[in-house]
Short mmCIF file of C-alpha atoms and ligand atoms in Angstrom, two decimals:
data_model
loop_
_atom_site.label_atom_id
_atom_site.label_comp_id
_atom_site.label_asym_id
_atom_site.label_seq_id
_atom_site.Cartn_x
_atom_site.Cartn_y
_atom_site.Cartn_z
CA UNK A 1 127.52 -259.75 16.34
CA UNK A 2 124.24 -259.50 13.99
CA UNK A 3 122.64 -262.13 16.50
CA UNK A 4 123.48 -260.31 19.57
CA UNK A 5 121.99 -257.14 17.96
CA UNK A 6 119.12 -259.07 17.16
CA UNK A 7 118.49 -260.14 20.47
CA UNK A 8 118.90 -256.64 22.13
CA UNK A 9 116.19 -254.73 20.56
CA UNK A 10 113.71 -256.61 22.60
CA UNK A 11 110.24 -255.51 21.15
CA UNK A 12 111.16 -254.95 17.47
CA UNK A 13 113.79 -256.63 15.41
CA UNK A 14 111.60 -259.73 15.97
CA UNK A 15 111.11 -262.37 12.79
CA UNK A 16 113.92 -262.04 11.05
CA UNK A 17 113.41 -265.61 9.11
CA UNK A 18 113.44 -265.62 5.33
CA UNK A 19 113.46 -262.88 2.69
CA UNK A 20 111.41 -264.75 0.56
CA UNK A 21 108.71 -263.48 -1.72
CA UNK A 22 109.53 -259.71 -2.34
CA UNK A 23 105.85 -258.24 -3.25
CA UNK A 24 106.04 -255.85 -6.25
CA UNK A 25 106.42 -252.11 -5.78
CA UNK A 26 103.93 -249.00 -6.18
CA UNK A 27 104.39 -246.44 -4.44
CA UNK A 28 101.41 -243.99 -3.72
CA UNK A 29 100.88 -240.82 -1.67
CA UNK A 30 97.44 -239.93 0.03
CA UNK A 31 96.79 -236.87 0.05
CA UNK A 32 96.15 -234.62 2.92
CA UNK A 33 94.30 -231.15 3.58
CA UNK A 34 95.95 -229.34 5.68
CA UNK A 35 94.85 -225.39 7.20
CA UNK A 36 96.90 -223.00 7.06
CA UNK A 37 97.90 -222.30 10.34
CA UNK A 38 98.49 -225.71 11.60
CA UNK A 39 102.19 -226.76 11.66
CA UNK A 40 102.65 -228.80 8.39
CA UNK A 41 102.77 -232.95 9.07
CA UNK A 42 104.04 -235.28 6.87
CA UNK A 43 101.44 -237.21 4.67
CA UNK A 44 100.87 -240.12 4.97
CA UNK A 45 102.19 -243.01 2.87
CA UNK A 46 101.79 -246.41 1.15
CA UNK A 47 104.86 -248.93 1.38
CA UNK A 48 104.82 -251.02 -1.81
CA UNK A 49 100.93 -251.56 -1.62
CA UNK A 50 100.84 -252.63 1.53
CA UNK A 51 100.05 -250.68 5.01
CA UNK A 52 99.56 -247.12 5.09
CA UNK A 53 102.30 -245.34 6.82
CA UNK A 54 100.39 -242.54 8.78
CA UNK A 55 102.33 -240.09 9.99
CA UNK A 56 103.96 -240.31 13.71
CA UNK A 57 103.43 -236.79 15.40
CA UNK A 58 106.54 -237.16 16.98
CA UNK A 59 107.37 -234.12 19.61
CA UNK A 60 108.64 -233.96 23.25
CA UNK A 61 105.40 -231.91 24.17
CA UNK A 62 103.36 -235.59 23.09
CA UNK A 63 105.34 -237.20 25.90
CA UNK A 64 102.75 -238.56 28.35
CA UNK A 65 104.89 -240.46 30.53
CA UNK A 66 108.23 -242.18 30.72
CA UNK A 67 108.75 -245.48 32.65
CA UNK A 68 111.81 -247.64 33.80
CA UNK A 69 111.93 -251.29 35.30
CA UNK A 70 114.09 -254.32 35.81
CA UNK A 71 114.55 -256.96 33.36
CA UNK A 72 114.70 -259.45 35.80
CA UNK A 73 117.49 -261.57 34.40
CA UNK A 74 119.04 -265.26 35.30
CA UNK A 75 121.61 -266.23 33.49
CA UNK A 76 120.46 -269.81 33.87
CA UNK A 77 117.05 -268.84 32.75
CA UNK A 78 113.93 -268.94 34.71
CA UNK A 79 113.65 -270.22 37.72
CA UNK A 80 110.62 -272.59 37.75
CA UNK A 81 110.60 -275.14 40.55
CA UNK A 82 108.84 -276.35 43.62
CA UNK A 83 110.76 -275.64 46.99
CA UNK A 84 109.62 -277.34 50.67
CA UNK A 85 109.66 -274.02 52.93
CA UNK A 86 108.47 -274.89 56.63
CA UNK A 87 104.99 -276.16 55.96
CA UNK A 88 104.84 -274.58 52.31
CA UNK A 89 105.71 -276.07 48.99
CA UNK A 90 106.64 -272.85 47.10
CA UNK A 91 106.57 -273.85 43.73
CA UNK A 92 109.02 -270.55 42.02
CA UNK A 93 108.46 -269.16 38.84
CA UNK A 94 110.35 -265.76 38.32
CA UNK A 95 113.24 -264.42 36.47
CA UNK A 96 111.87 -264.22 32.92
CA UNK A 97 114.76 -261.42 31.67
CA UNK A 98 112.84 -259.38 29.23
CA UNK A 99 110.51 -262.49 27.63
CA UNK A 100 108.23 -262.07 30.90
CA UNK A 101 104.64 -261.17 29.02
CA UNK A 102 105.78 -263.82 26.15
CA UNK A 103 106.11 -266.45 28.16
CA UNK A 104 103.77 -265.55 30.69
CA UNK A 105 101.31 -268.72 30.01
CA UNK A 106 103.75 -271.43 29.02
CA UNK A 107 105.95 -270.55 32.35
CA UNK A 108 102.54 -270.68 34.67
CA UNK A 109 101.61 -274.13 33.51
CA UNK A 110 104.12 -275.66 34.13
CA UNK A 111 104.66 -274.00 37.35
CA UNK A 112 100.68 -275.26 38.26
CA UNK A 113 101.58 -278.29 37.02
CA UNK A 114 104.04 -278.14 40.24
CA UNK A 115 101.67 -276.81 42.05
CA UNK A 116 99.19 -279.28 41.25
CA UNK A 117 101.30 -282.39 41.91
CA UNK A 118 101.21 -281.36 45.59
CA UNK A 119 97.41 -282.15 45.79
CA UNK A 120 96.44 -279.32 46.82
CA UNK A 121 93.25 -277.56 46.31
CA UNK A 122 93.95 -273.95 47.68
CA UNK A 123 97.05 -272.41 45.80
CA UNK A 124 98.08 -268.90 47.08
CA UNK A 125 99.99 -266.77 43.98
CA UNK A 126 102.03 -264.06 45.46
CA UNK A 127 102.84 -261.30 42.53
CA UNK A 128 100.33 -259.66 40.25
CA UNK A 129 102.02 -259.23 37.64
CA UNK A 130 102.29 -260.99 34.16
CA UNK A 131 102.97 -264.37 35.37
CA UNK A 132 100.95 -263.70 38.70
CA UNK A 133 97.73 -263.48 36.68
CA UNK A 134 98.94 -265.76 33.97
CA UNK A 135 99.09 -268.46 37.26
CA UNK A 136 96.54 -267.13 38.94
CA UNK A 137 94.16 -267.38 36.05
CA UNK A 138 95.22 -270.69 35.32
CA UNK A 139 94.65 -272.38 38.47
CA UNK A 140 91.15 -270.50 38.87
CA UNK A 141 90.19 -272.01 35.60
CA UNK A 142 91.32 -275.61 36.54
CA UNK A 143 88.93 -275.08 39.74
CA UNK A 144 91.32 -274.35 42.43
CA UNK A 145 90.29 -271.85 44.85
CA UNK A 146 92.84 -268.97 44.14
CA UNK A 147 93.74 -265.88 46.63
CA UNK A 148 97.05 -263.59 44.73
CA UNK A 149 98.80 -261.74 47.24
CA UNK A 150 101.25 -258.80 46.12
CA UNK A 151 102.70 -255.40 47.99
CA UNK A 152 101.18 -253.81 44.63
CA UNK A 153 98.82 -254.45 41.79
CA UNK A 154 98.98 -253.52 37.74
CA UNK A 155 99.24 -250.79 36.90
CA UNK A 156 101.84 -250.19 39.37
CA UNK A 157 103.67 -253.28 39.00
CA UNK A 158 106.93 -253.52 36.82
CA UNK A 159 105.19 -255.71 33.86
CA UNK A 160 103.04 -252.82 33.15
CA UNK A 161 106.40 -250.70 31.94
CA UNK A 162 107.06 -253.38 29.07
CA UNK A 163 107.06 -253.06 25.47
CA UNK A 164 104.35 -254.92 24.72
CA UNK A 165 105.65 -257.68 21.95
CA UNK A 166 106.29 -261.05 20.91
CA UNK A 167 109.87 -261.19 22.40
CA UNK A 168 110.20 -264.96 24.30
CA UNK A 169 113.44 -265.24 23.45
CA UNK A 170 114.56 -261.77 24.65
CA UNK A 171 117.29 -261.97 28.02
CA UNK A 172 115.99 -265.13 28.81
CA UNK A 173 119.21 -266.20 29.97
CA UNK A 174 123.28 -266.76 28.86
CA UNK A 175 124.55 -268.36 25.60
CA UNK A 176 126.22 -271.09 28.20
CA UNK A 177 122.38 -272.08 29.54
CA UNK A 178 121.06 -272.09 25.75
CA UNK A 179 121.05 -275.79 25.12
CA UNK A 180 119.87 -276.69 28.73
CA UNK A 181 117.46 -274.45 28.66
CA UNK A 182 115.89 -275.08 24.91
CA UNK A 183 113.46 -277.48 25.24
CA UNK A 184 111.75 -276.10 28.50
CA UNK A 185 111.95 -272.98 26.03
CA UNK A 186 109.67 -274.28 23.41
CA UNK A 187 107.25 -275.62 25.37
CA UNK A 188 106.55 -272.88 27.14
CA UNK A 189 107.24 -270.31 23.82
CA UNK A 190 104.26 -272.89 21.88
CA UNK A 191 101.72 -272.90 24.81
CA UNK A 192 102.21 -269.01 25.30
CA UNK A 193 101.76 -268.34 21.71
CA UNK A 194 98.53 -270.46 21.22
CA UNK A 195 97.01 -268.78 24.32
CA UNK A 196 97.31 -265.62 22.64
CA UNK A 197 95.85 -266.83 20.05
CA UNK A 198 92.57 -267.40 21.77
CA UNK A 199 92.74 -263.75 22.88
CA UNK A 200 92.48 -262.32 19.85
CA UNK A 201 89.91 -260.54 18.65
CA UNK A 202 87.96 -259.80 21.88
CA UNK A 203 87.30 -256.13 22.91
CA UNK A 204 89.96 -253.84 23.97
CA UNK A 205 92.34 -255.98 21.27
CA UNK A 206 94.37 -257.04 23.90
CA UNK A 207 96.42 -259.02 21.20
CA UNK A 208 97.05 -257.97 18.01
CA UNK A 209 99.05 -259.09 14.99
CA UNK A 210 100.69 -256.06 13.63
CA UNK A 211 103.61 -255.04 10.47
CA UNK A 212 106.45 -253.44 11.61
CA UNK A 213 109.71 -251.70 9.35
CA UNK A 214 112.95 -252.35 10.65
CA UNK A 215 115.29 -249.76 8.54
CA UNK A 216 118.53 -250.00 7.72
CA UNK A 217 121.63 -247.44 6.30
CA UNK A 218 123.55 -250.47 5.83
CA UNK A 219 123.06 -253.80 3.68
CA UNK A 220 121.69 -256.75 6.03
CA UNK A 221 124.64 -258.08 8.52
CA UNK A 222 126.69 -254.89 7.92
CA UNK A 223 124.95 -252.76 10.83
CA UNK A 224 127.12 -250.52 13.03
CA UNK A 225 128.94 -252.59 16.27
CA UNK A 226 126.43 -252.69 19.58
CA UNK A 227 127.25 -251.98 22.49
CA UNK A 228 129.59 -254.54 23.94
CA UNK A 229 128.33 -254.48 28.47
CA UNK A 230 125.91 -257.33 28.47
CA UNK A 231 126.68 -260.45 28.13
CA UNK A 232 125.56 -263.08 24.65
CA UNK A 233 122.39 -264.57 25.06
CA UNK A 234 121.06 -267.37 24.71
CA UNK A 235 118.79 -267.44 21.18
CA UNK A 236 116.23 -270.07 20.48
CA UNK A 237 113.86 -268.78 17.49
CA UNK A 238 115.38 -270.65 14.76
CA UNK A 239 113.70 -273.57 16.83
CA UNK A 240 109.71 -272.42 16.43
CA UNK A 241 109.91 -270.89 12.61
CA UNK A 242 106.57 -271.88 12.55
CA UNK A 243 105.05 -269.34 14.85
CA UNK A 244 105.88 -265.93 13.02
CA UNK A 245 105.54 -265.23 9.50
CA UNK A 246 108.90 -264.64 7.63
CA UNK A 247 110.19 -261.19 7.59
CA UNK A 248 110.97 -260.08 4.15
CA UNK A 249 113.39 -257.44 2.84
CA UNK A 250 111.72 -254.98 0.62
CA UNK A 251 114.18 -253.56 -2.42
CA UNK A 252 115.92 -250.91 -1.94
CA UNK A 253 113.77 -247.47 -3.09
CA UNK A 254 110.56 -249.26 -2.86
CA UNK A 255 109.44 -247.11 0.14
CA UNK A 256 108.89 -244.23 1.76
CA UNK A 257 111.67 -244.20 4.19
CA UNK A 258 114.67 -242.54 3.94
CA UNK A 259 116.83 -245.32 4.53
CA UNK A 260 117.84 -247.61 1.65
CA UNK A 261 117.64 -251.35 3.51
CA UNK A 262 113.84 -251.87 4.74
CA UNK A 263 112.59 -255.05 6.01
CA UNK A 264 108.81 -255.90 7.10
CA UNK A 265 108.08 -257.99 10.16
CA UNK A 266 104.76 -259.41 11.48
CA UNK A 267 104.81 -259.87 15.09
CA UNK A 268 102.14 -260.10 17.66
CA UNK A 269 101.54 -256.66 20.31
CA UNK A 270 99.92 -256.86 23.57
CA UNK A 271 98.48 -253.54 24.21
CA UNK A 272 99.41 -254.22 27.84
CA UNK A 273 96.91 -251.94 29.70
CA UNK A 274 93.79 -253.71 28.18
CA UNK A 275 95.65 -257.13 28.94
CA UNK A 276 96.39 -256.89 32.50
CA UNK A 277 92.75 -255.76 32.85
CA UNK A 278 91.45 -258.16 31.36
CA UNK A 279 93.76 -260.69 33.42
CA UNK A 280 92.52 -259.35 36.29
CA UNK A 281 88.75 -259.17 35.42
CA UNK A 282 88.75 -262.64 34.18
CA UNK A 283 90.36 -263.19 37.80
CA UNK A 284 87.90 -261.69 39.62
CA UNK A 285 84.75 -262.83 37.63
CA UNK A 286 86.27 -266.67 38.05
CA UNK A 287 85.57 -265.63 41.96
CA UNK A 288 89.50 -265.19 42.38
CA UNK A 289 90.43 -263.17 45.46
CA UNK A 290 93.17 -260.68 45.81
CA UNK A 291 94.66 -259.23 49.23
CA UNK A 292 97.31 -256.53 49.62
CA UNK A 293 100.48 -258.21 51.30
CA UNK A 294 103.87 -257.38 51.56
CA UNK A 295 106.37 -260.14 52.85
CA UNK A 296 109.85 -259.13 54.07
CA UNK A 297 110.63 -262.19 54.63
CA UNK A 298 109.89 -265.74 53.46
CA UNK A 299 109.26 -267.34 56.94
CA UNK A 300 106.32 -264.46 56.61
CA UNK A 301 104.35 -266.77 53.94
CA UNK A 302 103.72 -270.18 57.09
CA UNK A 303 101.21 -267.51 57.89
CA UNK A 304 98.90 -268.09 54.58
CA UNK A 305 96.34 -270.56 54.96
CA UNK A 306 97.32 -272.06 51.24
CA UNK A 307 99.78 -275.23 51.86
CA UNK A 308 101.01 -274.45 48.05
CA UNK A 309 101.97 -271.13 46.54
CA UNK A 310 103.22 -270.04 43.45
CA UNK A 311 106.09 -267.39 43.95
CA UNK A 312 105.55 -264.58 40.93
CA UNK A 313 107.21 -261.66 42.15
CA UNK A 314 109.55 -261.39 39.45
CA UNK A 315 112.89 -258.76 40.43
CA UNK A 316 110.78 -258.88 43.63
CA UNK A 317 112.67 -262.30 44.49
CA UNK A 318 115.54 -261.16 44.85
CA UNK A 319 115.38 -259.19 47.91
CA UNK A 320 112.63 -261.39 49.10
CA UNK A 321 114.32 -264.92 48.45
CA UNK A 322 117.50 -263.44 48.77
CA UNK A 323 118.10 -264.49 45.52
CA UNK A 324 121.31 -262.98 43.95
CA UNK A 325 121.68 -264.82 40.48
CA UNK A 326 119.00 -262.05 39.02
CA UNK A 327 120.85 -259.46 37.40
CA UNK A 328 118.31 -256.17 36.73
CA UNK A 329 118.59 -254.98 33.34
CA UNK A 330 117.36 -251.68 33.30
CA UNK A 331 114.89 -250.59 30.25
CA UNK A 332 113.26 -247.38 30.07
CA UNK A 333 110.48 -246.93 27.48
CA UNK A 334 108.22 -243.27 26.87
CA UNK A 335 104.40 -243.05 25.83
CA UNK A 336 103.49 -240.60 22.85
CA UNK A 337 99.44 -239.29 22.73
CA UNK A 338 97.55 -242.80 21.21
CA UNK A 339 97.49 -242.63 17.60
CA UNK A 340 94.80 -244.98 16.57
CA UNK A 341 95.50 -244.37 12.81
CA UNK A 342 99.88 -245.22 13.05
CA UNK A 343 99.20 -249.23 12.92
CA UNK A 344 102.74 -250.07 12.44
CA UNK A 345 105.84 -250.71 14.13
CA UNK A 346 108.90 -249.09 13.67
CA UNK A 347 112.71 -249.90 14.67
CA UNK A 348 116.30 -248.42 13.14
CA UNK A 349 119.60 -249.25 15.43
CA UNK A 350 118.83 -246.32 17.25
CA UNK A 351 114.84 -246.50 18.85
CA UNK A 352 112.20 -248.68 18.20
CA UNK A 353 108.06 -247.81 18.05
CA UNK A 354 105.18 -249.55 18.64
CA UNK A 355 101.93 -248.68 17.96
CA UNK A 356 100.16 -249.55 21.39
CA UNK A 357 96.88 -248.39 21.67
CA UNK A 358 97.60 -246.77 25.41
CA UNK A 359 100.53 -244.62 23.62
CA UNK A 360 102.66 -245.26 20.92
CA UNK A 361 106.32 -246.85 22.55
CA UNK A 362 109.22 -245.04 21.95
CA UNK A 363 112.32 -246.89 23.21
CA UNK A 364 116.17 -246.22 23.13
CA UNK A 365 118.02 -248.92 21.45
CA UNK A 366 121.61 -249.96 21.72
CA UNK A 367 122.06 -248.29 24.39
CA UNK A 368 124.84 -249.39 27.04
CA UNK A 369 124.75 -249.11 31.10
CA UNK A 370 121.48 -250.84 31.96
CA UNK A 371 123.13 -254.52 32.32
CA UNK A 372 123.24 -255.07 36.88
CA UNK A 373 121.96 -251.24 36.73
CA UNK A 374 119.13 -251.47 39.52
CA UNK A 375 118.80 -246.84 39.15
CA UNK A 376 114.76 -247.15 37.97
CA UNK A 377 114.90 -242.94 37.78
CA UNK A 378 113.68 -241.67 34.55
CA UNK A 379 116.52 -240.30 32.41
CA UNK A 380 113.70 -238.13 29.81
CA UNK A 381 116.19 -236.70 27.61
CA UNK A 382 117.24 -240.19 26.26
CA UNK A 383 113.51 -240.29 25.36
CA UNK A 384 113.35 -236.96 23.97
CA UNK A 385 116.26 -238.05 21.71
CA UNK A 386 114.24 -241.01 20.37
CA UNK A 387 111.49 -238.82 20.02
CA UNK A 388 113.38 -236.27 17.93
CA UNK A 389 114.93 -239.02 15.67
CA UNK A 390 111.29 -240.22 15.13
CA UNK A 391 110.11 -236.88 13.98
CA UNK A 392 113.64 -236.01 11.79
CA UNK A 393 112.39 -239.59 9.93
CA UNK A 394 108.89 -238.23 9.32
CA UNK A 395 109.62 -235.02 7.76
CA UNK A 396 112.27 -237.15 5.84
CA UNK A 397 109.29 -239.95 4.24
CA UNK A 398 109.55 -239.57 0.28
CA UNK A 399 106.66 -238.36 -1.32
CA UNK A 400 106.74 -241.25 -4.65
C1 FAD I 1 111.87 -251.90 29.02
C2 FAD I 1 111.32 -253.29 29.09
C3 FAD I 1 110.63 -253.79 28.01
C4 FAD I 1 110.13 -255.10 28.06
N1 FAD I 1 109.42 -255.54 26.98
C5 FAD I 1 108.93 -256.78 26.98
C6 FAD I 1 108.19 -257.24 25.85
O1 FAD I 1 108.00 -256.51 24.89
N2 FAD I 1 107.71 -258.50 25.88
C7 FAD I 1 107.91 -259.34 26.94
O2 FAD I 1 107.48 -260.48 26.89
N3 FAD I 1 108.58 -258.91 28.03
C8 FAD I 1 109.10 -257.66 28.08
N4 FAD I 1 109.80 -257.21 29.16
C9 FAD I 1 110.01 -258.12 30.29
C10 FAD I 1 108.82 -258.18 31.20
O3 FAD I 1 108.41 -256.88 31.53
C11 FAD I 1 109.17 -258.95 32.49
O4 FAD I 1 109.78 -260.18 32.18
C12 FAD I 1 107.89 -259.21 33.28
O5 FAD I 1 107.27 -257.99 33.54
C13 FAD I 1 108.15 -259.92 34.60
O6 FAD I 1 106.88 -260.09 35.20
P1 FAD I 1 106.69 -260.61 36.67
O7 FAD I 1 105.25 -260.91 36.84
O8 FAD I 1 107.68 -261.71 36.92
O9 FAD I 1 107.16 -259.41 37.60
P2 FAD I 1 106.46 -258.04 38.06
O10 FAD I 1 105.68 -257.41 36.99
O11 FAD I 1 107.56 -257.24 38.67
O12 FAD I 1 105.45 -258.48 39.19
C14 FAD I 1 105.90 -258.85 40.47
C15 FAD I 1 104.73 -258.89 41.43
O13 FAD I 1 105.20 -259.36 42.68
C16 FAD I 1 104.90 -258.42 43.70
N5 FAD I 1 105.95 -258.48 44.69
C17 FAD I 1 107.29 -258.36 44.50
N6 FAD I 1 107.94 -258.46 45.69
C18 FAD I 1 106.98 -258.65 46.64
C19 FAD I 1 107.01 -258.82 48.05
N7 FAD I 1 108.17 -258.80 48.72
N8 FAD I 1 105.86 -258.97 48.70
C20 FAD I 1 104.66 -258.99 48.05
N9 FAD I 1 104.58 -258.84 46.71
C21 FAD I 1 105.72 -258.67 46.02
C22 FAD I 1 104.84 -257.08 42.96
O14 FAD I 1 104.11 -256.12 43.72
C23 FAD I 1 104.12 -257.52 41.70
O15 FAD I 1 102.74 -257.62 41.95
C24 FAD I 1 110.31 -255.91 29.18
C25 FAD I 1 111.01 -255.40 30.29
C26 FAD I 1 111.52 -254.11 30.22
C27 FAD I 1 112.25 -253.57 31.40
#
């Protein structure tokens, strides 16, 4: 049950390794000036020496948007392989559940390396969304003459409604595919995760390694039953304990949250708006081309020039490809105001946060009804909820 929980809150209960190395505890309030007539924040706060915990202004009237997609899910995992269609190869490479952004760059090279082993030089990407620029990018910078076509272009494609974490092993696919899908898993998990690596740093922070708090009522392993409508997954981190630092259980009292059971993660964020642009830019300034296309039908894409295309359109495919073994798992996230000062993350069993710097990302946890639930329509008072619970915890943070 704990790793089933674990694998639902895609976006925040991330590195839950070892509990090694408790740091020692002193707890200090900053304080704040406040005027009179403003309403009254919380202050902000210092867990155990370590980050600041700047107050969340968490209302309804902060709300700048709220957004719902499709996980598209496979139970057997990904689907990355190279098809003969007429006079096409299509080399596939959808279907990434809710680990899409994660393994974005492992999942396009191998599915260039497919592409490549065709000979070809022009290769025609159809999607623009993570792993349409992830291939697109890829094959520009190993020289091939690159055209994407897609019906629609970030930000109005599904991968710009994501969380925005280090989540690879989130929905990837069913506990029965786990072992035939693990080492294809790691290879793509390491070659993703050392890509962002090299993207750190650079302006816009499209990457960032950020400290999050999951907290707890309840001692770890005792945490109330999840919901029980999707299915298990398959898990694979115990496999790359090398790529995250160990999460580590601070004791109990040491903070400034309410709850008594507080553990710190490191993960890495992609601030997804200044990602997909700089995707795209990259694209473009590599002399990429991109044309608006929609296909209704595959016999539609004999009438590219490209011999070889690489087939990213995600839940797209399964309208398009006809392609029923992708299950859409609904998720439906809400943007607070940007907050440049709240640099952490936040999750309980209840909502998660993350402190993206296009909005902070409020998102309903535990939730059931979004496993084969295709309904993308905004259902705000779920986010108001989250939003509520958020600011109930900030006027609840301990002063010492
Ligand atoms: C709430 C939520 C949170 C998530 N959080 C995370 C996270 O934190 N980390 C993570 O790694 N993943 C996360 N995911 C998963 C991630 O969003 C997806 O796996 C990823 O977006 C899939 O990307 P894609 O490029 O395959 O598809 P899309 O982004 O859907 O792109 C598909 C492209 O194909 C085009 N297309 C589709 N059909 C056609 C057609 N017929 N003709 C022409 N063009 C077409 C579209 O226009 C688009 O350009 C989350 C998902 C959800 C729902």
């Amino acid at each position: 049950m704990e790793r089933r929980h674990f694998l639902r809150q895609a976006g925040t209960t991330l590195a839950l390794a070892s509990t090694a190395g408790l740091a020692a505890c002193a707890r200090q309030p900053v304080a704040a000036a406040v005027p009179q007539d403003t309403p009254v924040l919380p202050q902000a706060r210092m867990v155990s020496g370590e980050a600041t915990i700047a107050p969340v202004k968490a209302s309804v009237d902060r709300i700048t948007g709220v957004y719902v997609c499709t996980r598209p899910f496979r139970a057997a995992g990904p689907r990355i392989e190279a098809e003969r269609l007429g006079r096409k190869t299509v080399v596939h490479n959808y279907g990434h559940g809710g680990s899409g952004w994660s393994l974005s760059w492992g999942s396009s090279t191998l599915a260039l390396r497919m592409a490549q082993a065709t000979g070809a030089r022009e290769i025609g990407v159809i999607g623009c969304g993570a792993l349409g620029l992830t291939s697109a990018l890829l094959a520009r910078r190993a020289g091939h003459p690159v055209t994407i076509y897609a019906k629609q272009l970030p930000p109005d494609v599904y991968s710009m409604r994501a969380s925005g974490v280090w989540t690879p092993d989130s929905r990837i696919c069913d506990e029965q595919h786990e072992s035939a899908l693990a080492a294809r898993w790691e290879e793509m998990t390491r070659t993703s995760h050392a890509m962002y690596q090299s993207m750190l740093g650079i302006p816009g922070k499209p990457v960032e390694w950020i400290d999050g708090y999951s907290l707890s009522d309840t001692p770890p392993g005792q945490g109330p039953a999840e919901p029980d409508d999707e299915p298990d997954y398959g898990s694979f981190r115990d496999s790359v304990p090398d790529l995250t630092p160990h999460s580590v259980e601070l004791p109990v009292g040491s903070t400034p949250f309410p709850q008594p059971y507080v553990r710190r993660f490191t993960t890495m964020m992609f601030n997804i708006s200044t990602l997909a642009r700089t995707l795209m830019s990259d694209f473009l300034a590599a002399g990429g081309k991109i044309e608006i296309r929609e296909f209704t039908d595959p016999d539609q894409l004999q009438k590219l020039p490209e011999h070889t295309l690489i087939n990213c359109t995600g839940y797209g495919a399964k309208a398009l490809f006809r392609d029923d073994s992708i299950i859409p798992v609904r998720g439906q996230t809400a943007r607070l105001i940007p907050q440049p000062e709240v640099t952490y993350a936040l999750s309980t069993h209840q909502f998660s946060m993350i402190p993206r710097s296009d909005g902070l990302l409020v998102q309903v946890l535990n939730d059931t009804g979004n496993y084969n639930n295709a309904d993308t329509t905004p259902r705000r008072a779920d986010s108001e909820a989250a939003v509520r619970q958020i600011a109930d915890l900030m006027t609840r943070l301990r002063k010492s």
